[in-house]
Coordinates of C-alpha atoms and ligand atoms in Angstrom, one line a residue:
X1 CA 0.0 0.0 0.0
X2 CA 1.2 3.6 -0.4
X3 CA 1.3 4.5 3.1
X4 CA 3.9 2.0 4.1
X5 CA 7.0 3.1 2.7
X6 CA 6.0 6.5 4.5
X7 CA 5.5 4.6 7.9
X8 CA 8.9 3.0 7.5
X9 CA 10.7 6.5 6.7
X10 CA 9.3 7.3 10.0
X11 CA 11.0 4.5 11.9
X12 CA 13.7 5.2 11.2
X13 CA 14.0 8.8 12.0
X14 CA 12.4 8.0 15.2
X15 CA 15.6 5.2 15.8
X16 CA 18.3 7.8 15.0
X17 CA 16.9 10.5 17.5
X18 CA 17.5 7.7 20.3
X19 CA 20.6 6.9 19.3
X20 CA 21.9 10.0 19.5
X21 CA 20.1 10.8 22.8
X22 CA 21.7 7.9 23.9
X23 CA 25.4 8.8 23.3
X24 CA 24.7 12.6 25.3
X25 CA 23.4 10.5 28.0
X26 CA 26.5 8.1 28.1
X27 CA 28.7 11.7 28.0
X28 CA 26.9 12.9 30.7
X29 CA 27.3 10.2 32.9
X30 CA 30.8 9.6 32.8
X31 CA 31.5 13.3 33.4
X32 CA 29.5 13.1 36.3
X33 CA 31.4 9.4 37.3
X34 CA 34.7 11.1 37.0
X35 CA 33.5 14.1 38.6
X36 CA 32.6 11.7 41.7
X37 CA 35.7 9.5 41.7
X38 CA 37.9 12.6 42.0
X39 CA 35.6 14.1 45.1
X40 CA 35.8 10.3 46.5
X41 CA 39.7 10.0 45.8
X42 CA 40.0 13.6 47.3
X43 CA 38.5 12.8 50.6
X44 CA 40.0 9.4 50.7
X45 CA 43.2 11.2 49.7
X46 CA 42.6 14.0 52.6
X47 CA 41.0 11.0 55.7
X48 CA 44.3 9.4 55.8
X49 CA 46.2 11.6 57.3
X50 CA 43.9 13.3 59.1
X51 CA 42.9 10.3 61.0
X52 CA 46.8 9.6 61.6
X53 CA 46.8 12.8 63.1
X54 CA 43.8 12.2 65.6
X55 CA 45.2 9.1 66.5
X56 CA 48.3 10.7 67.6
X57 CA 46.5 13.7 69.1
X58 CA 44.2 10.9 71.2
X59 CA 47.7 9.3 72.5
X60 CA 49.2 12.3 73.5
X61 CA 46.2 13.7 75.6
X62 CA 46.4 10.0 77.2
X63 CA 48.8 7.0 77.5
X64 CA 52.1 8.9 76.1
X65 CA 51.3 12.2 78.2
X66 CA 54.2 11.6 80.0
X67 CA 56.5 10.0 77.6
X68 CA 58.9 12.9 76.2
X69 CA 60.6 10.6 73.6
X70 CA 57.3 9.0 72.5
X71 CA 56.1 12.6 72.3
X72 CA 59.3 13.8 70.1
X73 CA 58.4 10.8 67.4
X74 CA 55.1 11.4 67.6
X75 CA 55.3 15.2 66.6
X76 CA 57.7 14.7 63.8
X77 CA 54.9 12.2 62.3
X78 CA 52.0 14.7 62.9
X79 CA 54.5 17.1 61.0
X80 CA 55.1 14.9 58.2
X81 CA 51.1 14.0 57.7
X82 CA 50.3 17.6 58.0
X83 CA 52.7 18.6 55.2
X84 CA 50.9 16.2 52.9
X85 CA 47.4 17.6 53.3
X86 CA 48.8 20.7 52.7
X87 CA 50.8 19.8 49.5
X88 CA 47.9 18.1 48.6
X89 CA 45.4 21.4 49.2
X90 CA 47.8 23.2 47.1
X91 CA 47.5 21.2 44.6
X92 CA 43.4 20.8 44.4
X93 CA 43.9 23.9 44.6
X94 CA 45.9 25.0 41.8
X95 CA 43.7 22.6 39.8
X96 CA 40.8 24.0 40.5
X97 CA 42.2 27.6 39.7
X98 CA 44.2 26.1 36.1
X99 CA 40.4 24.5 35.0
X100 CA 38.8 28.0 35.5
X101 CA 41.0 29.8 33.1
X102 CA 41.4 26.6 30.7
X103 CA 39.2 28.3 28.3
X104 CA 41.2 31.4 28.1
X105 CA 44.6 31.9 26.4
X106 CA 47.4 33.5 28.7
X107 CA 48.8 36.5 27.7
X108 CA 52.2 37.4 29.5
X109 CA 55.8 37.0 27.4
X110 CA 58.0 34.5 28.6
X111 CA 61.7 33.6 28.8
X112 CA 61.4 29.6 29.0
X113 CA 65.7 29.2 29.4
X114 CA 65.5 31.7 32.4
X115 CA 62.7 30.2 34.0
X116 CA 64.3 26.9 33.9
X117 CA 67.4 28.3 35.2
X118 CA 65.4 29.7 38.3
X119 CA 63.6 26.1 38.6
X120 CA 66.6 24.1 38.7
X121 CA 68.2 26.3 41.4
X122 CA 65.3 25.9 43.4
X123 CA 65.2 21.5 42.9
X124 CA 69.3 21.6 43.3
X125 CA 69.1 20.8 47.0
X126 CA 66.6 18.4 46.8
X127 CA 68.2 16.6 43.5
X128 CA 72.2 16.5 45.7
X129 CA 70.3 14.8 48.6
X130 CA 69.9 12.2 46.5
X131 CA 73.1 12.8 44.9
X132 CA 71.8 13.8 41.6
X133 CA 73.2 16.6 39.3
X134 CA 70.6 19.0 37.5
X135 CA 72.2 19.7 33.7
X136 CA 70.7 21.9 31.6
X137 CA 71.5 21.9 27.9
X138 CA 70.7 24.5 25.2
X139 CA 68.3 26.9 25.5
X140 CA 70.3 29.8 24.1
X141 CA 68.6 32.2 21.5
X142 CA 64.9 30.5 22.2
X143 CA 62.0 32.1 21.0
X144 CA 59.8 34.0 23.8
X145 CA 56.6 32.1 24.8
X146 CA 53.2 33.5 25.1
X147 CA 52.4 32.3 28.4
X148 CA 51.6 32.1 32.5
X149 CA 54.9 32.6 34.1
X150 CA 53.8 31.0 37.2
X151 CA 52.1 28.2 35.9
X152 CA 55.0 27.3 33.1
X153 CA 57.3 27.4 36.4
X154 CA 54.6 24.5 38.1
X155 CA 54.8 22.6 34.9
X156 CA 58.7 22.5 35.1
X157 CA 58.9 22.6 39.2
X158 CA 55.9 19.2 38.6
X159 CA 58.2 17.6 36.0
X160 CA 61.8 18.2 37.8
X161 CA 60.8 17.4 41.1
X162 CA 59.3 13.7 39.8
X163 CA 62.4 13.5 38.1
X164 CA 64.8 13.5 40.9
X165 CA 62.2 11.4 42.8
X166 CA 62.2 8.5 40.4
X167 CA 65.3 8.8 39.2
X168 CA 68.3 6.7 40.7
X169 CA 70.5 8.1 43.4
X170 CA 73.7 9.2 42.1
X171 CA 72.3 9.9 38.0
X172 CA 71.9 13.2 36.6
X173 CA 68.8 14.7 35.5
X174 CA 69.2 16.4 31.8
X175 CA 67.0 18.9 31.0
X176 CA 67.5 20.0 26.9
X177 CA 65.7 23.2 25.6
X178 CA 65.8 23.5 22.0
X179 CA 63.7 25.3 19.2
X180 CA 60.9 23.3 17.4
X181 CA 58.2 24.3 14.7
X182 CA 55.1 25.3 16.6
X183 CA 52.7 22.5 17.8
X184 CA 50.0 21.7 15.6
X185 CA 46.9 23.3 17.3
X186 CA 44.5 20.7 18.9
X187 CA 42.0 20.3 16.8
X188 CA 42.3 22.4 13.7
X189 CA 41.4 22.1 10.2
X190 CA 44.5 22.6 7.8
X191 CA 43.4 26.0 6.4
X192 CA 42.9 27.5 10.2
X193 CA 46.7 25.8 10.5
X194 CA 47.7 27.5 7.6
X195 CA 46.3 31.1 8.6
X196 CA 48.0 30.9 11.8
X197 CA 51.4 30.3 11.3
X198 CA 52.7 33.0 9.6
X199 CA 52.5 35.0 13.0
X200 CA 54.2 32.8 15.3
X201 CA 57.5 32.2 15.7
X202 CA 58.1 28.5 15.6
X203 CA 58.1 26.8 19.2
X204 CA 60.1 25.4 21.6
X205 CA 60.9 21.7 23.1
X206 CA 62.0 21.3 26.1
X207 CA 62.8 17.3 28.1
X208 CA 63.0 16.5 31.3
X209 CA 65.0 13.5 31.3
X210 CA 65.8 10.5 34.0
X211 CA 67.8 7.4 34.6
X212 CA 64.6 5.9 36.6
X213 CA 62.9 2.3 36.9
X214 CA 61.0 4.0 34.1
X215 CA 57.0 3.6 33.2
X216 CA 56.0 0.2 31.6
X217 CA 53.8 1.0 28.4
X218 CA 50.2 0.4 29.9
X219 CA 50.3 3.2 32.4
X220 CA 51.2 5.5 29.7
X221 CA 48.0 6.3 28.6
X222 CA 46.4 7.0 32.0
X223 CA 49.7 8.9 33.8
X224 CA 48.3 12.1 33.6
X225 CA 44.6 11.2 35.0
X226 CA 44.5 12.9 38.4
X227 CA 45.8 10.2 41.4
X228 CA 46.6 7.9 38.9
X229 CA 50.2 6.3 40.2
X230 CA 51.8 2.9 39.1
X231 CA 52.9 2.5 43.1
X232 CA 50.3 4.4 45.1
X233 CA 52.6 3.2 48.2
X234 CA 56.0 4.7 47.0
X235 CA 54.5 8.3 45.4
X236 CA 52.9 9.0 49.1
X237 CA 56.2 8.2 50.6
X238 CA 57.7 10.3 48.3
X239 CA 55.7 13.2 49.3
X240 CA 53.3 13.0 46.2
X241 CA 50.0 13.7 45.7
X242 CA 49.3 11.9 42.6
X243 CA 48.4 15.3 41.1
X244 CA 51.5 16.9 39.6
X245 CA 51.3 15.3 35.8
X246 CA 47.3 16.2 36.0
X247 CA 48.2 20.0 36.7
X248 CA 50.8 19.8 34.1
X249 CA 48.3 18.6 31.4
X250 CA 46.2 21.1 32.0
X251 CA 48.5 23.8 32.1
X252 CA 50.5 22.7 28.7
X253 CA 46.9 22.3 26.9
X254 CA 45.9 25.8 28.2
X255 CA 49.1 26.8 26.0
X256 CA 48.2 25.3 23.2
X257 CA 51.2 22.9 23.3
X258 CA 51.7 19.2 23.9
X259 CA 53.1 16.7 26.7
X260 CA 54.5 13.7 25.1
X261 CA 56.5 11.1 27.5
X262 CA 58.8 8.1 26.4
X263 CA 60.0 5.5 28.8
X264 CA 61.6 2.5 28.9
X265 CA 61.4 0.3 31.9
X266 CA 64.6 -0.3 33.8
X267 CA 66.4 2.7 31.7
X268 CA 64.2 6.2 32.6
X269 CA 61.9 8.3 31.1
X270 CA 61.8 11.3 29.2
X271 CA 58.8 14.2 29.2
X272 CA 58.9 16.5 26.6
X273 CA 57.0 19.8 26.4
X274 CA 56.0 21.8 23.5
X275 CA 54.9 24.7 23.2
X276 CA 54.2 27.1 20.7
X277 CA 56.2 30.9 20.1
X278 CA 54.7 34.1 20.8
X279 CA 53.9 36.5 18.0
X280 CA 56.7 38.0 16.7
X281 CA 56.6 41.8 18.5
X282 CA 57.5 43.2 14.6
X283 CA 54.2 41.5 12.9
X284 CA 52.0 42.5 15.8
X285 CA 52.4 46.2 15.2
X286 CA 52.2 45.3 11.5
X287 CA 48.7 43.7 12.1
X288 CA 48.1 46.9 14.8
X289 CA 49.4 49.5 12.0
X290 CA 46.9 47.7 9.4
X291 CA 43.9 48.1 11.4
X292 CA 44.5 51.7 12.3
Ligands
ADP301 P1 53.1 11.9 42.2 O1 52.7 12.9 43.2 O2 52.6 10.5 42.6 O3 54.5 11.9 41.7 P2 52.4 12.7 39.5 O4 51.0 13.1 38.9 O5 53.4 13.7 39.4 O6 52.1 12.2 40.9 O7 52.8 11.4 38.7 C1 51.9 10.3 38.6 C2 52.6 8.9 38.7 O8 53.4 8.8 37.5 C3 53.6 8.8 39.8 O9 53.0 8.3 41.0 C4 54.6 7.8 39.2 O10 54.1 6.5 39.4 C5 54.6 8.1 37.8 N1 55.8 9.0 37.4 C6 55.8 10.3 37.2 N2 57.0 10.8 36.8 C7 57.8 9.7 36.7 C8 59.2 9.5 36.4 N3 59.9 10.5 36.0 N4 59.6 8.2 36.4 C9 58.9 7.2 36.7 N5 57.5 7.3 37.1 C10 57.0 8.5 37.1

């Protein structure tokens, strides 16, 4: 009959709609699942310590109230968990603050070499207590970087620290600068490629390299997922928070660059940033002088 190729045609259109429907839902629900997990990590993350220290709290108020050596141990430990719900604080923290302003592109002009330098000077005492030399190579006549000075500094702070942490005692620790052409942007089509790079200077690499135990290839993937560690145990006696390579994601993709790592288990690891130039000062007063 004529009127059931039209009923068909509206089967169909009526299947598609769910489908669709369907896949918005599934979005949905794992941003709110992940969204969850992190609160539930967070806490679980924060209860630790903070029952450690009422526990010690509770035996210093009663049995060990008279014991000055128990009392000396005691408040080292309570010193120790208190320093890691800080750290970690600091870190939800600066999370919290980078996903805000992911959105927006930062504006400040960077020297990458210098703030390396001041990096490095900072992480030297940490990296000789476990006899480990810093070395910085390159990194003369870089381009400038469009960027957050104080968040470039976390990214390279995040990256150095871990390195000296995982790294062997008694290895160095090479960190290379060295031009590079710009990243490609995330997402673009070739044409909106094309219009863009005639502006920027091309960008710059630079590695954070250790001689570690190294990551084995499965973790790869999910190494930057916030309190995602291969050895929960030896990160928190480390002094980690599990949240330094999440907070260096965000920061690098807020820059328009990329984080790439390579590691080989039993050798090290290497983690490279990218990050694109900032626009040359001559061709901005070019583009300024054209629309005046
Ligand atoms: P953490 O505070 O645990 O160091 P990060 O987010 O900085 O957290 O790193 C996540 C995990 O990635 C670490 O717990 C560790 O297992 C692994 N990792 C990070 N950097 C290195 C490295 N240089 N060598 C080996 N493993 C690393």
């Amino acid at each position: 009959t004529p009127f059931q190729p039209a009923a068909e045609d509206g089967a169909d259109e009526r299947e598609i709609t769910a489908i669709i429907t369907l896949h918005d839902i599934t979005a949905i629900k794992r941003s709110e699942q992940m969204r969850a997990d992190f609160v539930a990590n967070a806490s679980h993350e924060l209860r630790t310590p903070l029952s450690t220290l009422v526990g010690f709290i509770e035996t210093l108020r009663g049995p060990a109230r008279d014991d000055a050596d128990a009392r000396d141990r005691f408040l080292a430990i309570m010193q120790e968990q208190a320093g890691r719900m800080s750290r970690l604080v600091m870190d939800l923290l600066s999370l919290s603050r980078i996903e805000l302003d992911e959105h927006t592109h930062p504006t400040g002009e960077t020297n990458v070499a210098q703030l390396v330098q001041s990096v490095v000077a900072m992480l030297e005492l940490k990296a000789a207590a476990r006899k480990i030399t810093i070395k910085v190579q390159g990194g003369e006549d870089l381009p400038r970087v469009q960027g957050d000075e104080d968040q470039l500094t976390q990214v390279f702070q995040n990256l150095i620290d871990n390195a000296i942490k995982y790294g062997r005692e008694q290895t160095d620790v090479v960190v290379t600068l060295e031009r590079a052409d710009a990243p490609p942007a995330p997402g673009a089509t070739g044409i909106r490629a094309r219009q863009a790079s005639p502006q920027k200077v091309a960008g710059i690499k630079v590695s954070v390299t250790d001689k570690g135990d190294g990551i084995a290839r499965t973790h790869l993937p999910r190494l930057t997922e916030r309190f995602y560690r291969v050895d929960a145990a030896r990160s928190r006696a480390l002094g980690g928070t599990g949240l330094g390579l999440a907070i260096v994601k965000h920061i690098v993709n807020r820059h328009r660059g990329r984080l790439t790592i390579d590691s080989e288990v039993g050798k090290g690891s290497t983690f490279t940033v990218h990050l694109p130039g900032a626009e040359k000062p001559s061709e901005k007063a070019r583009e300024k002088g054209e629309k005046s």
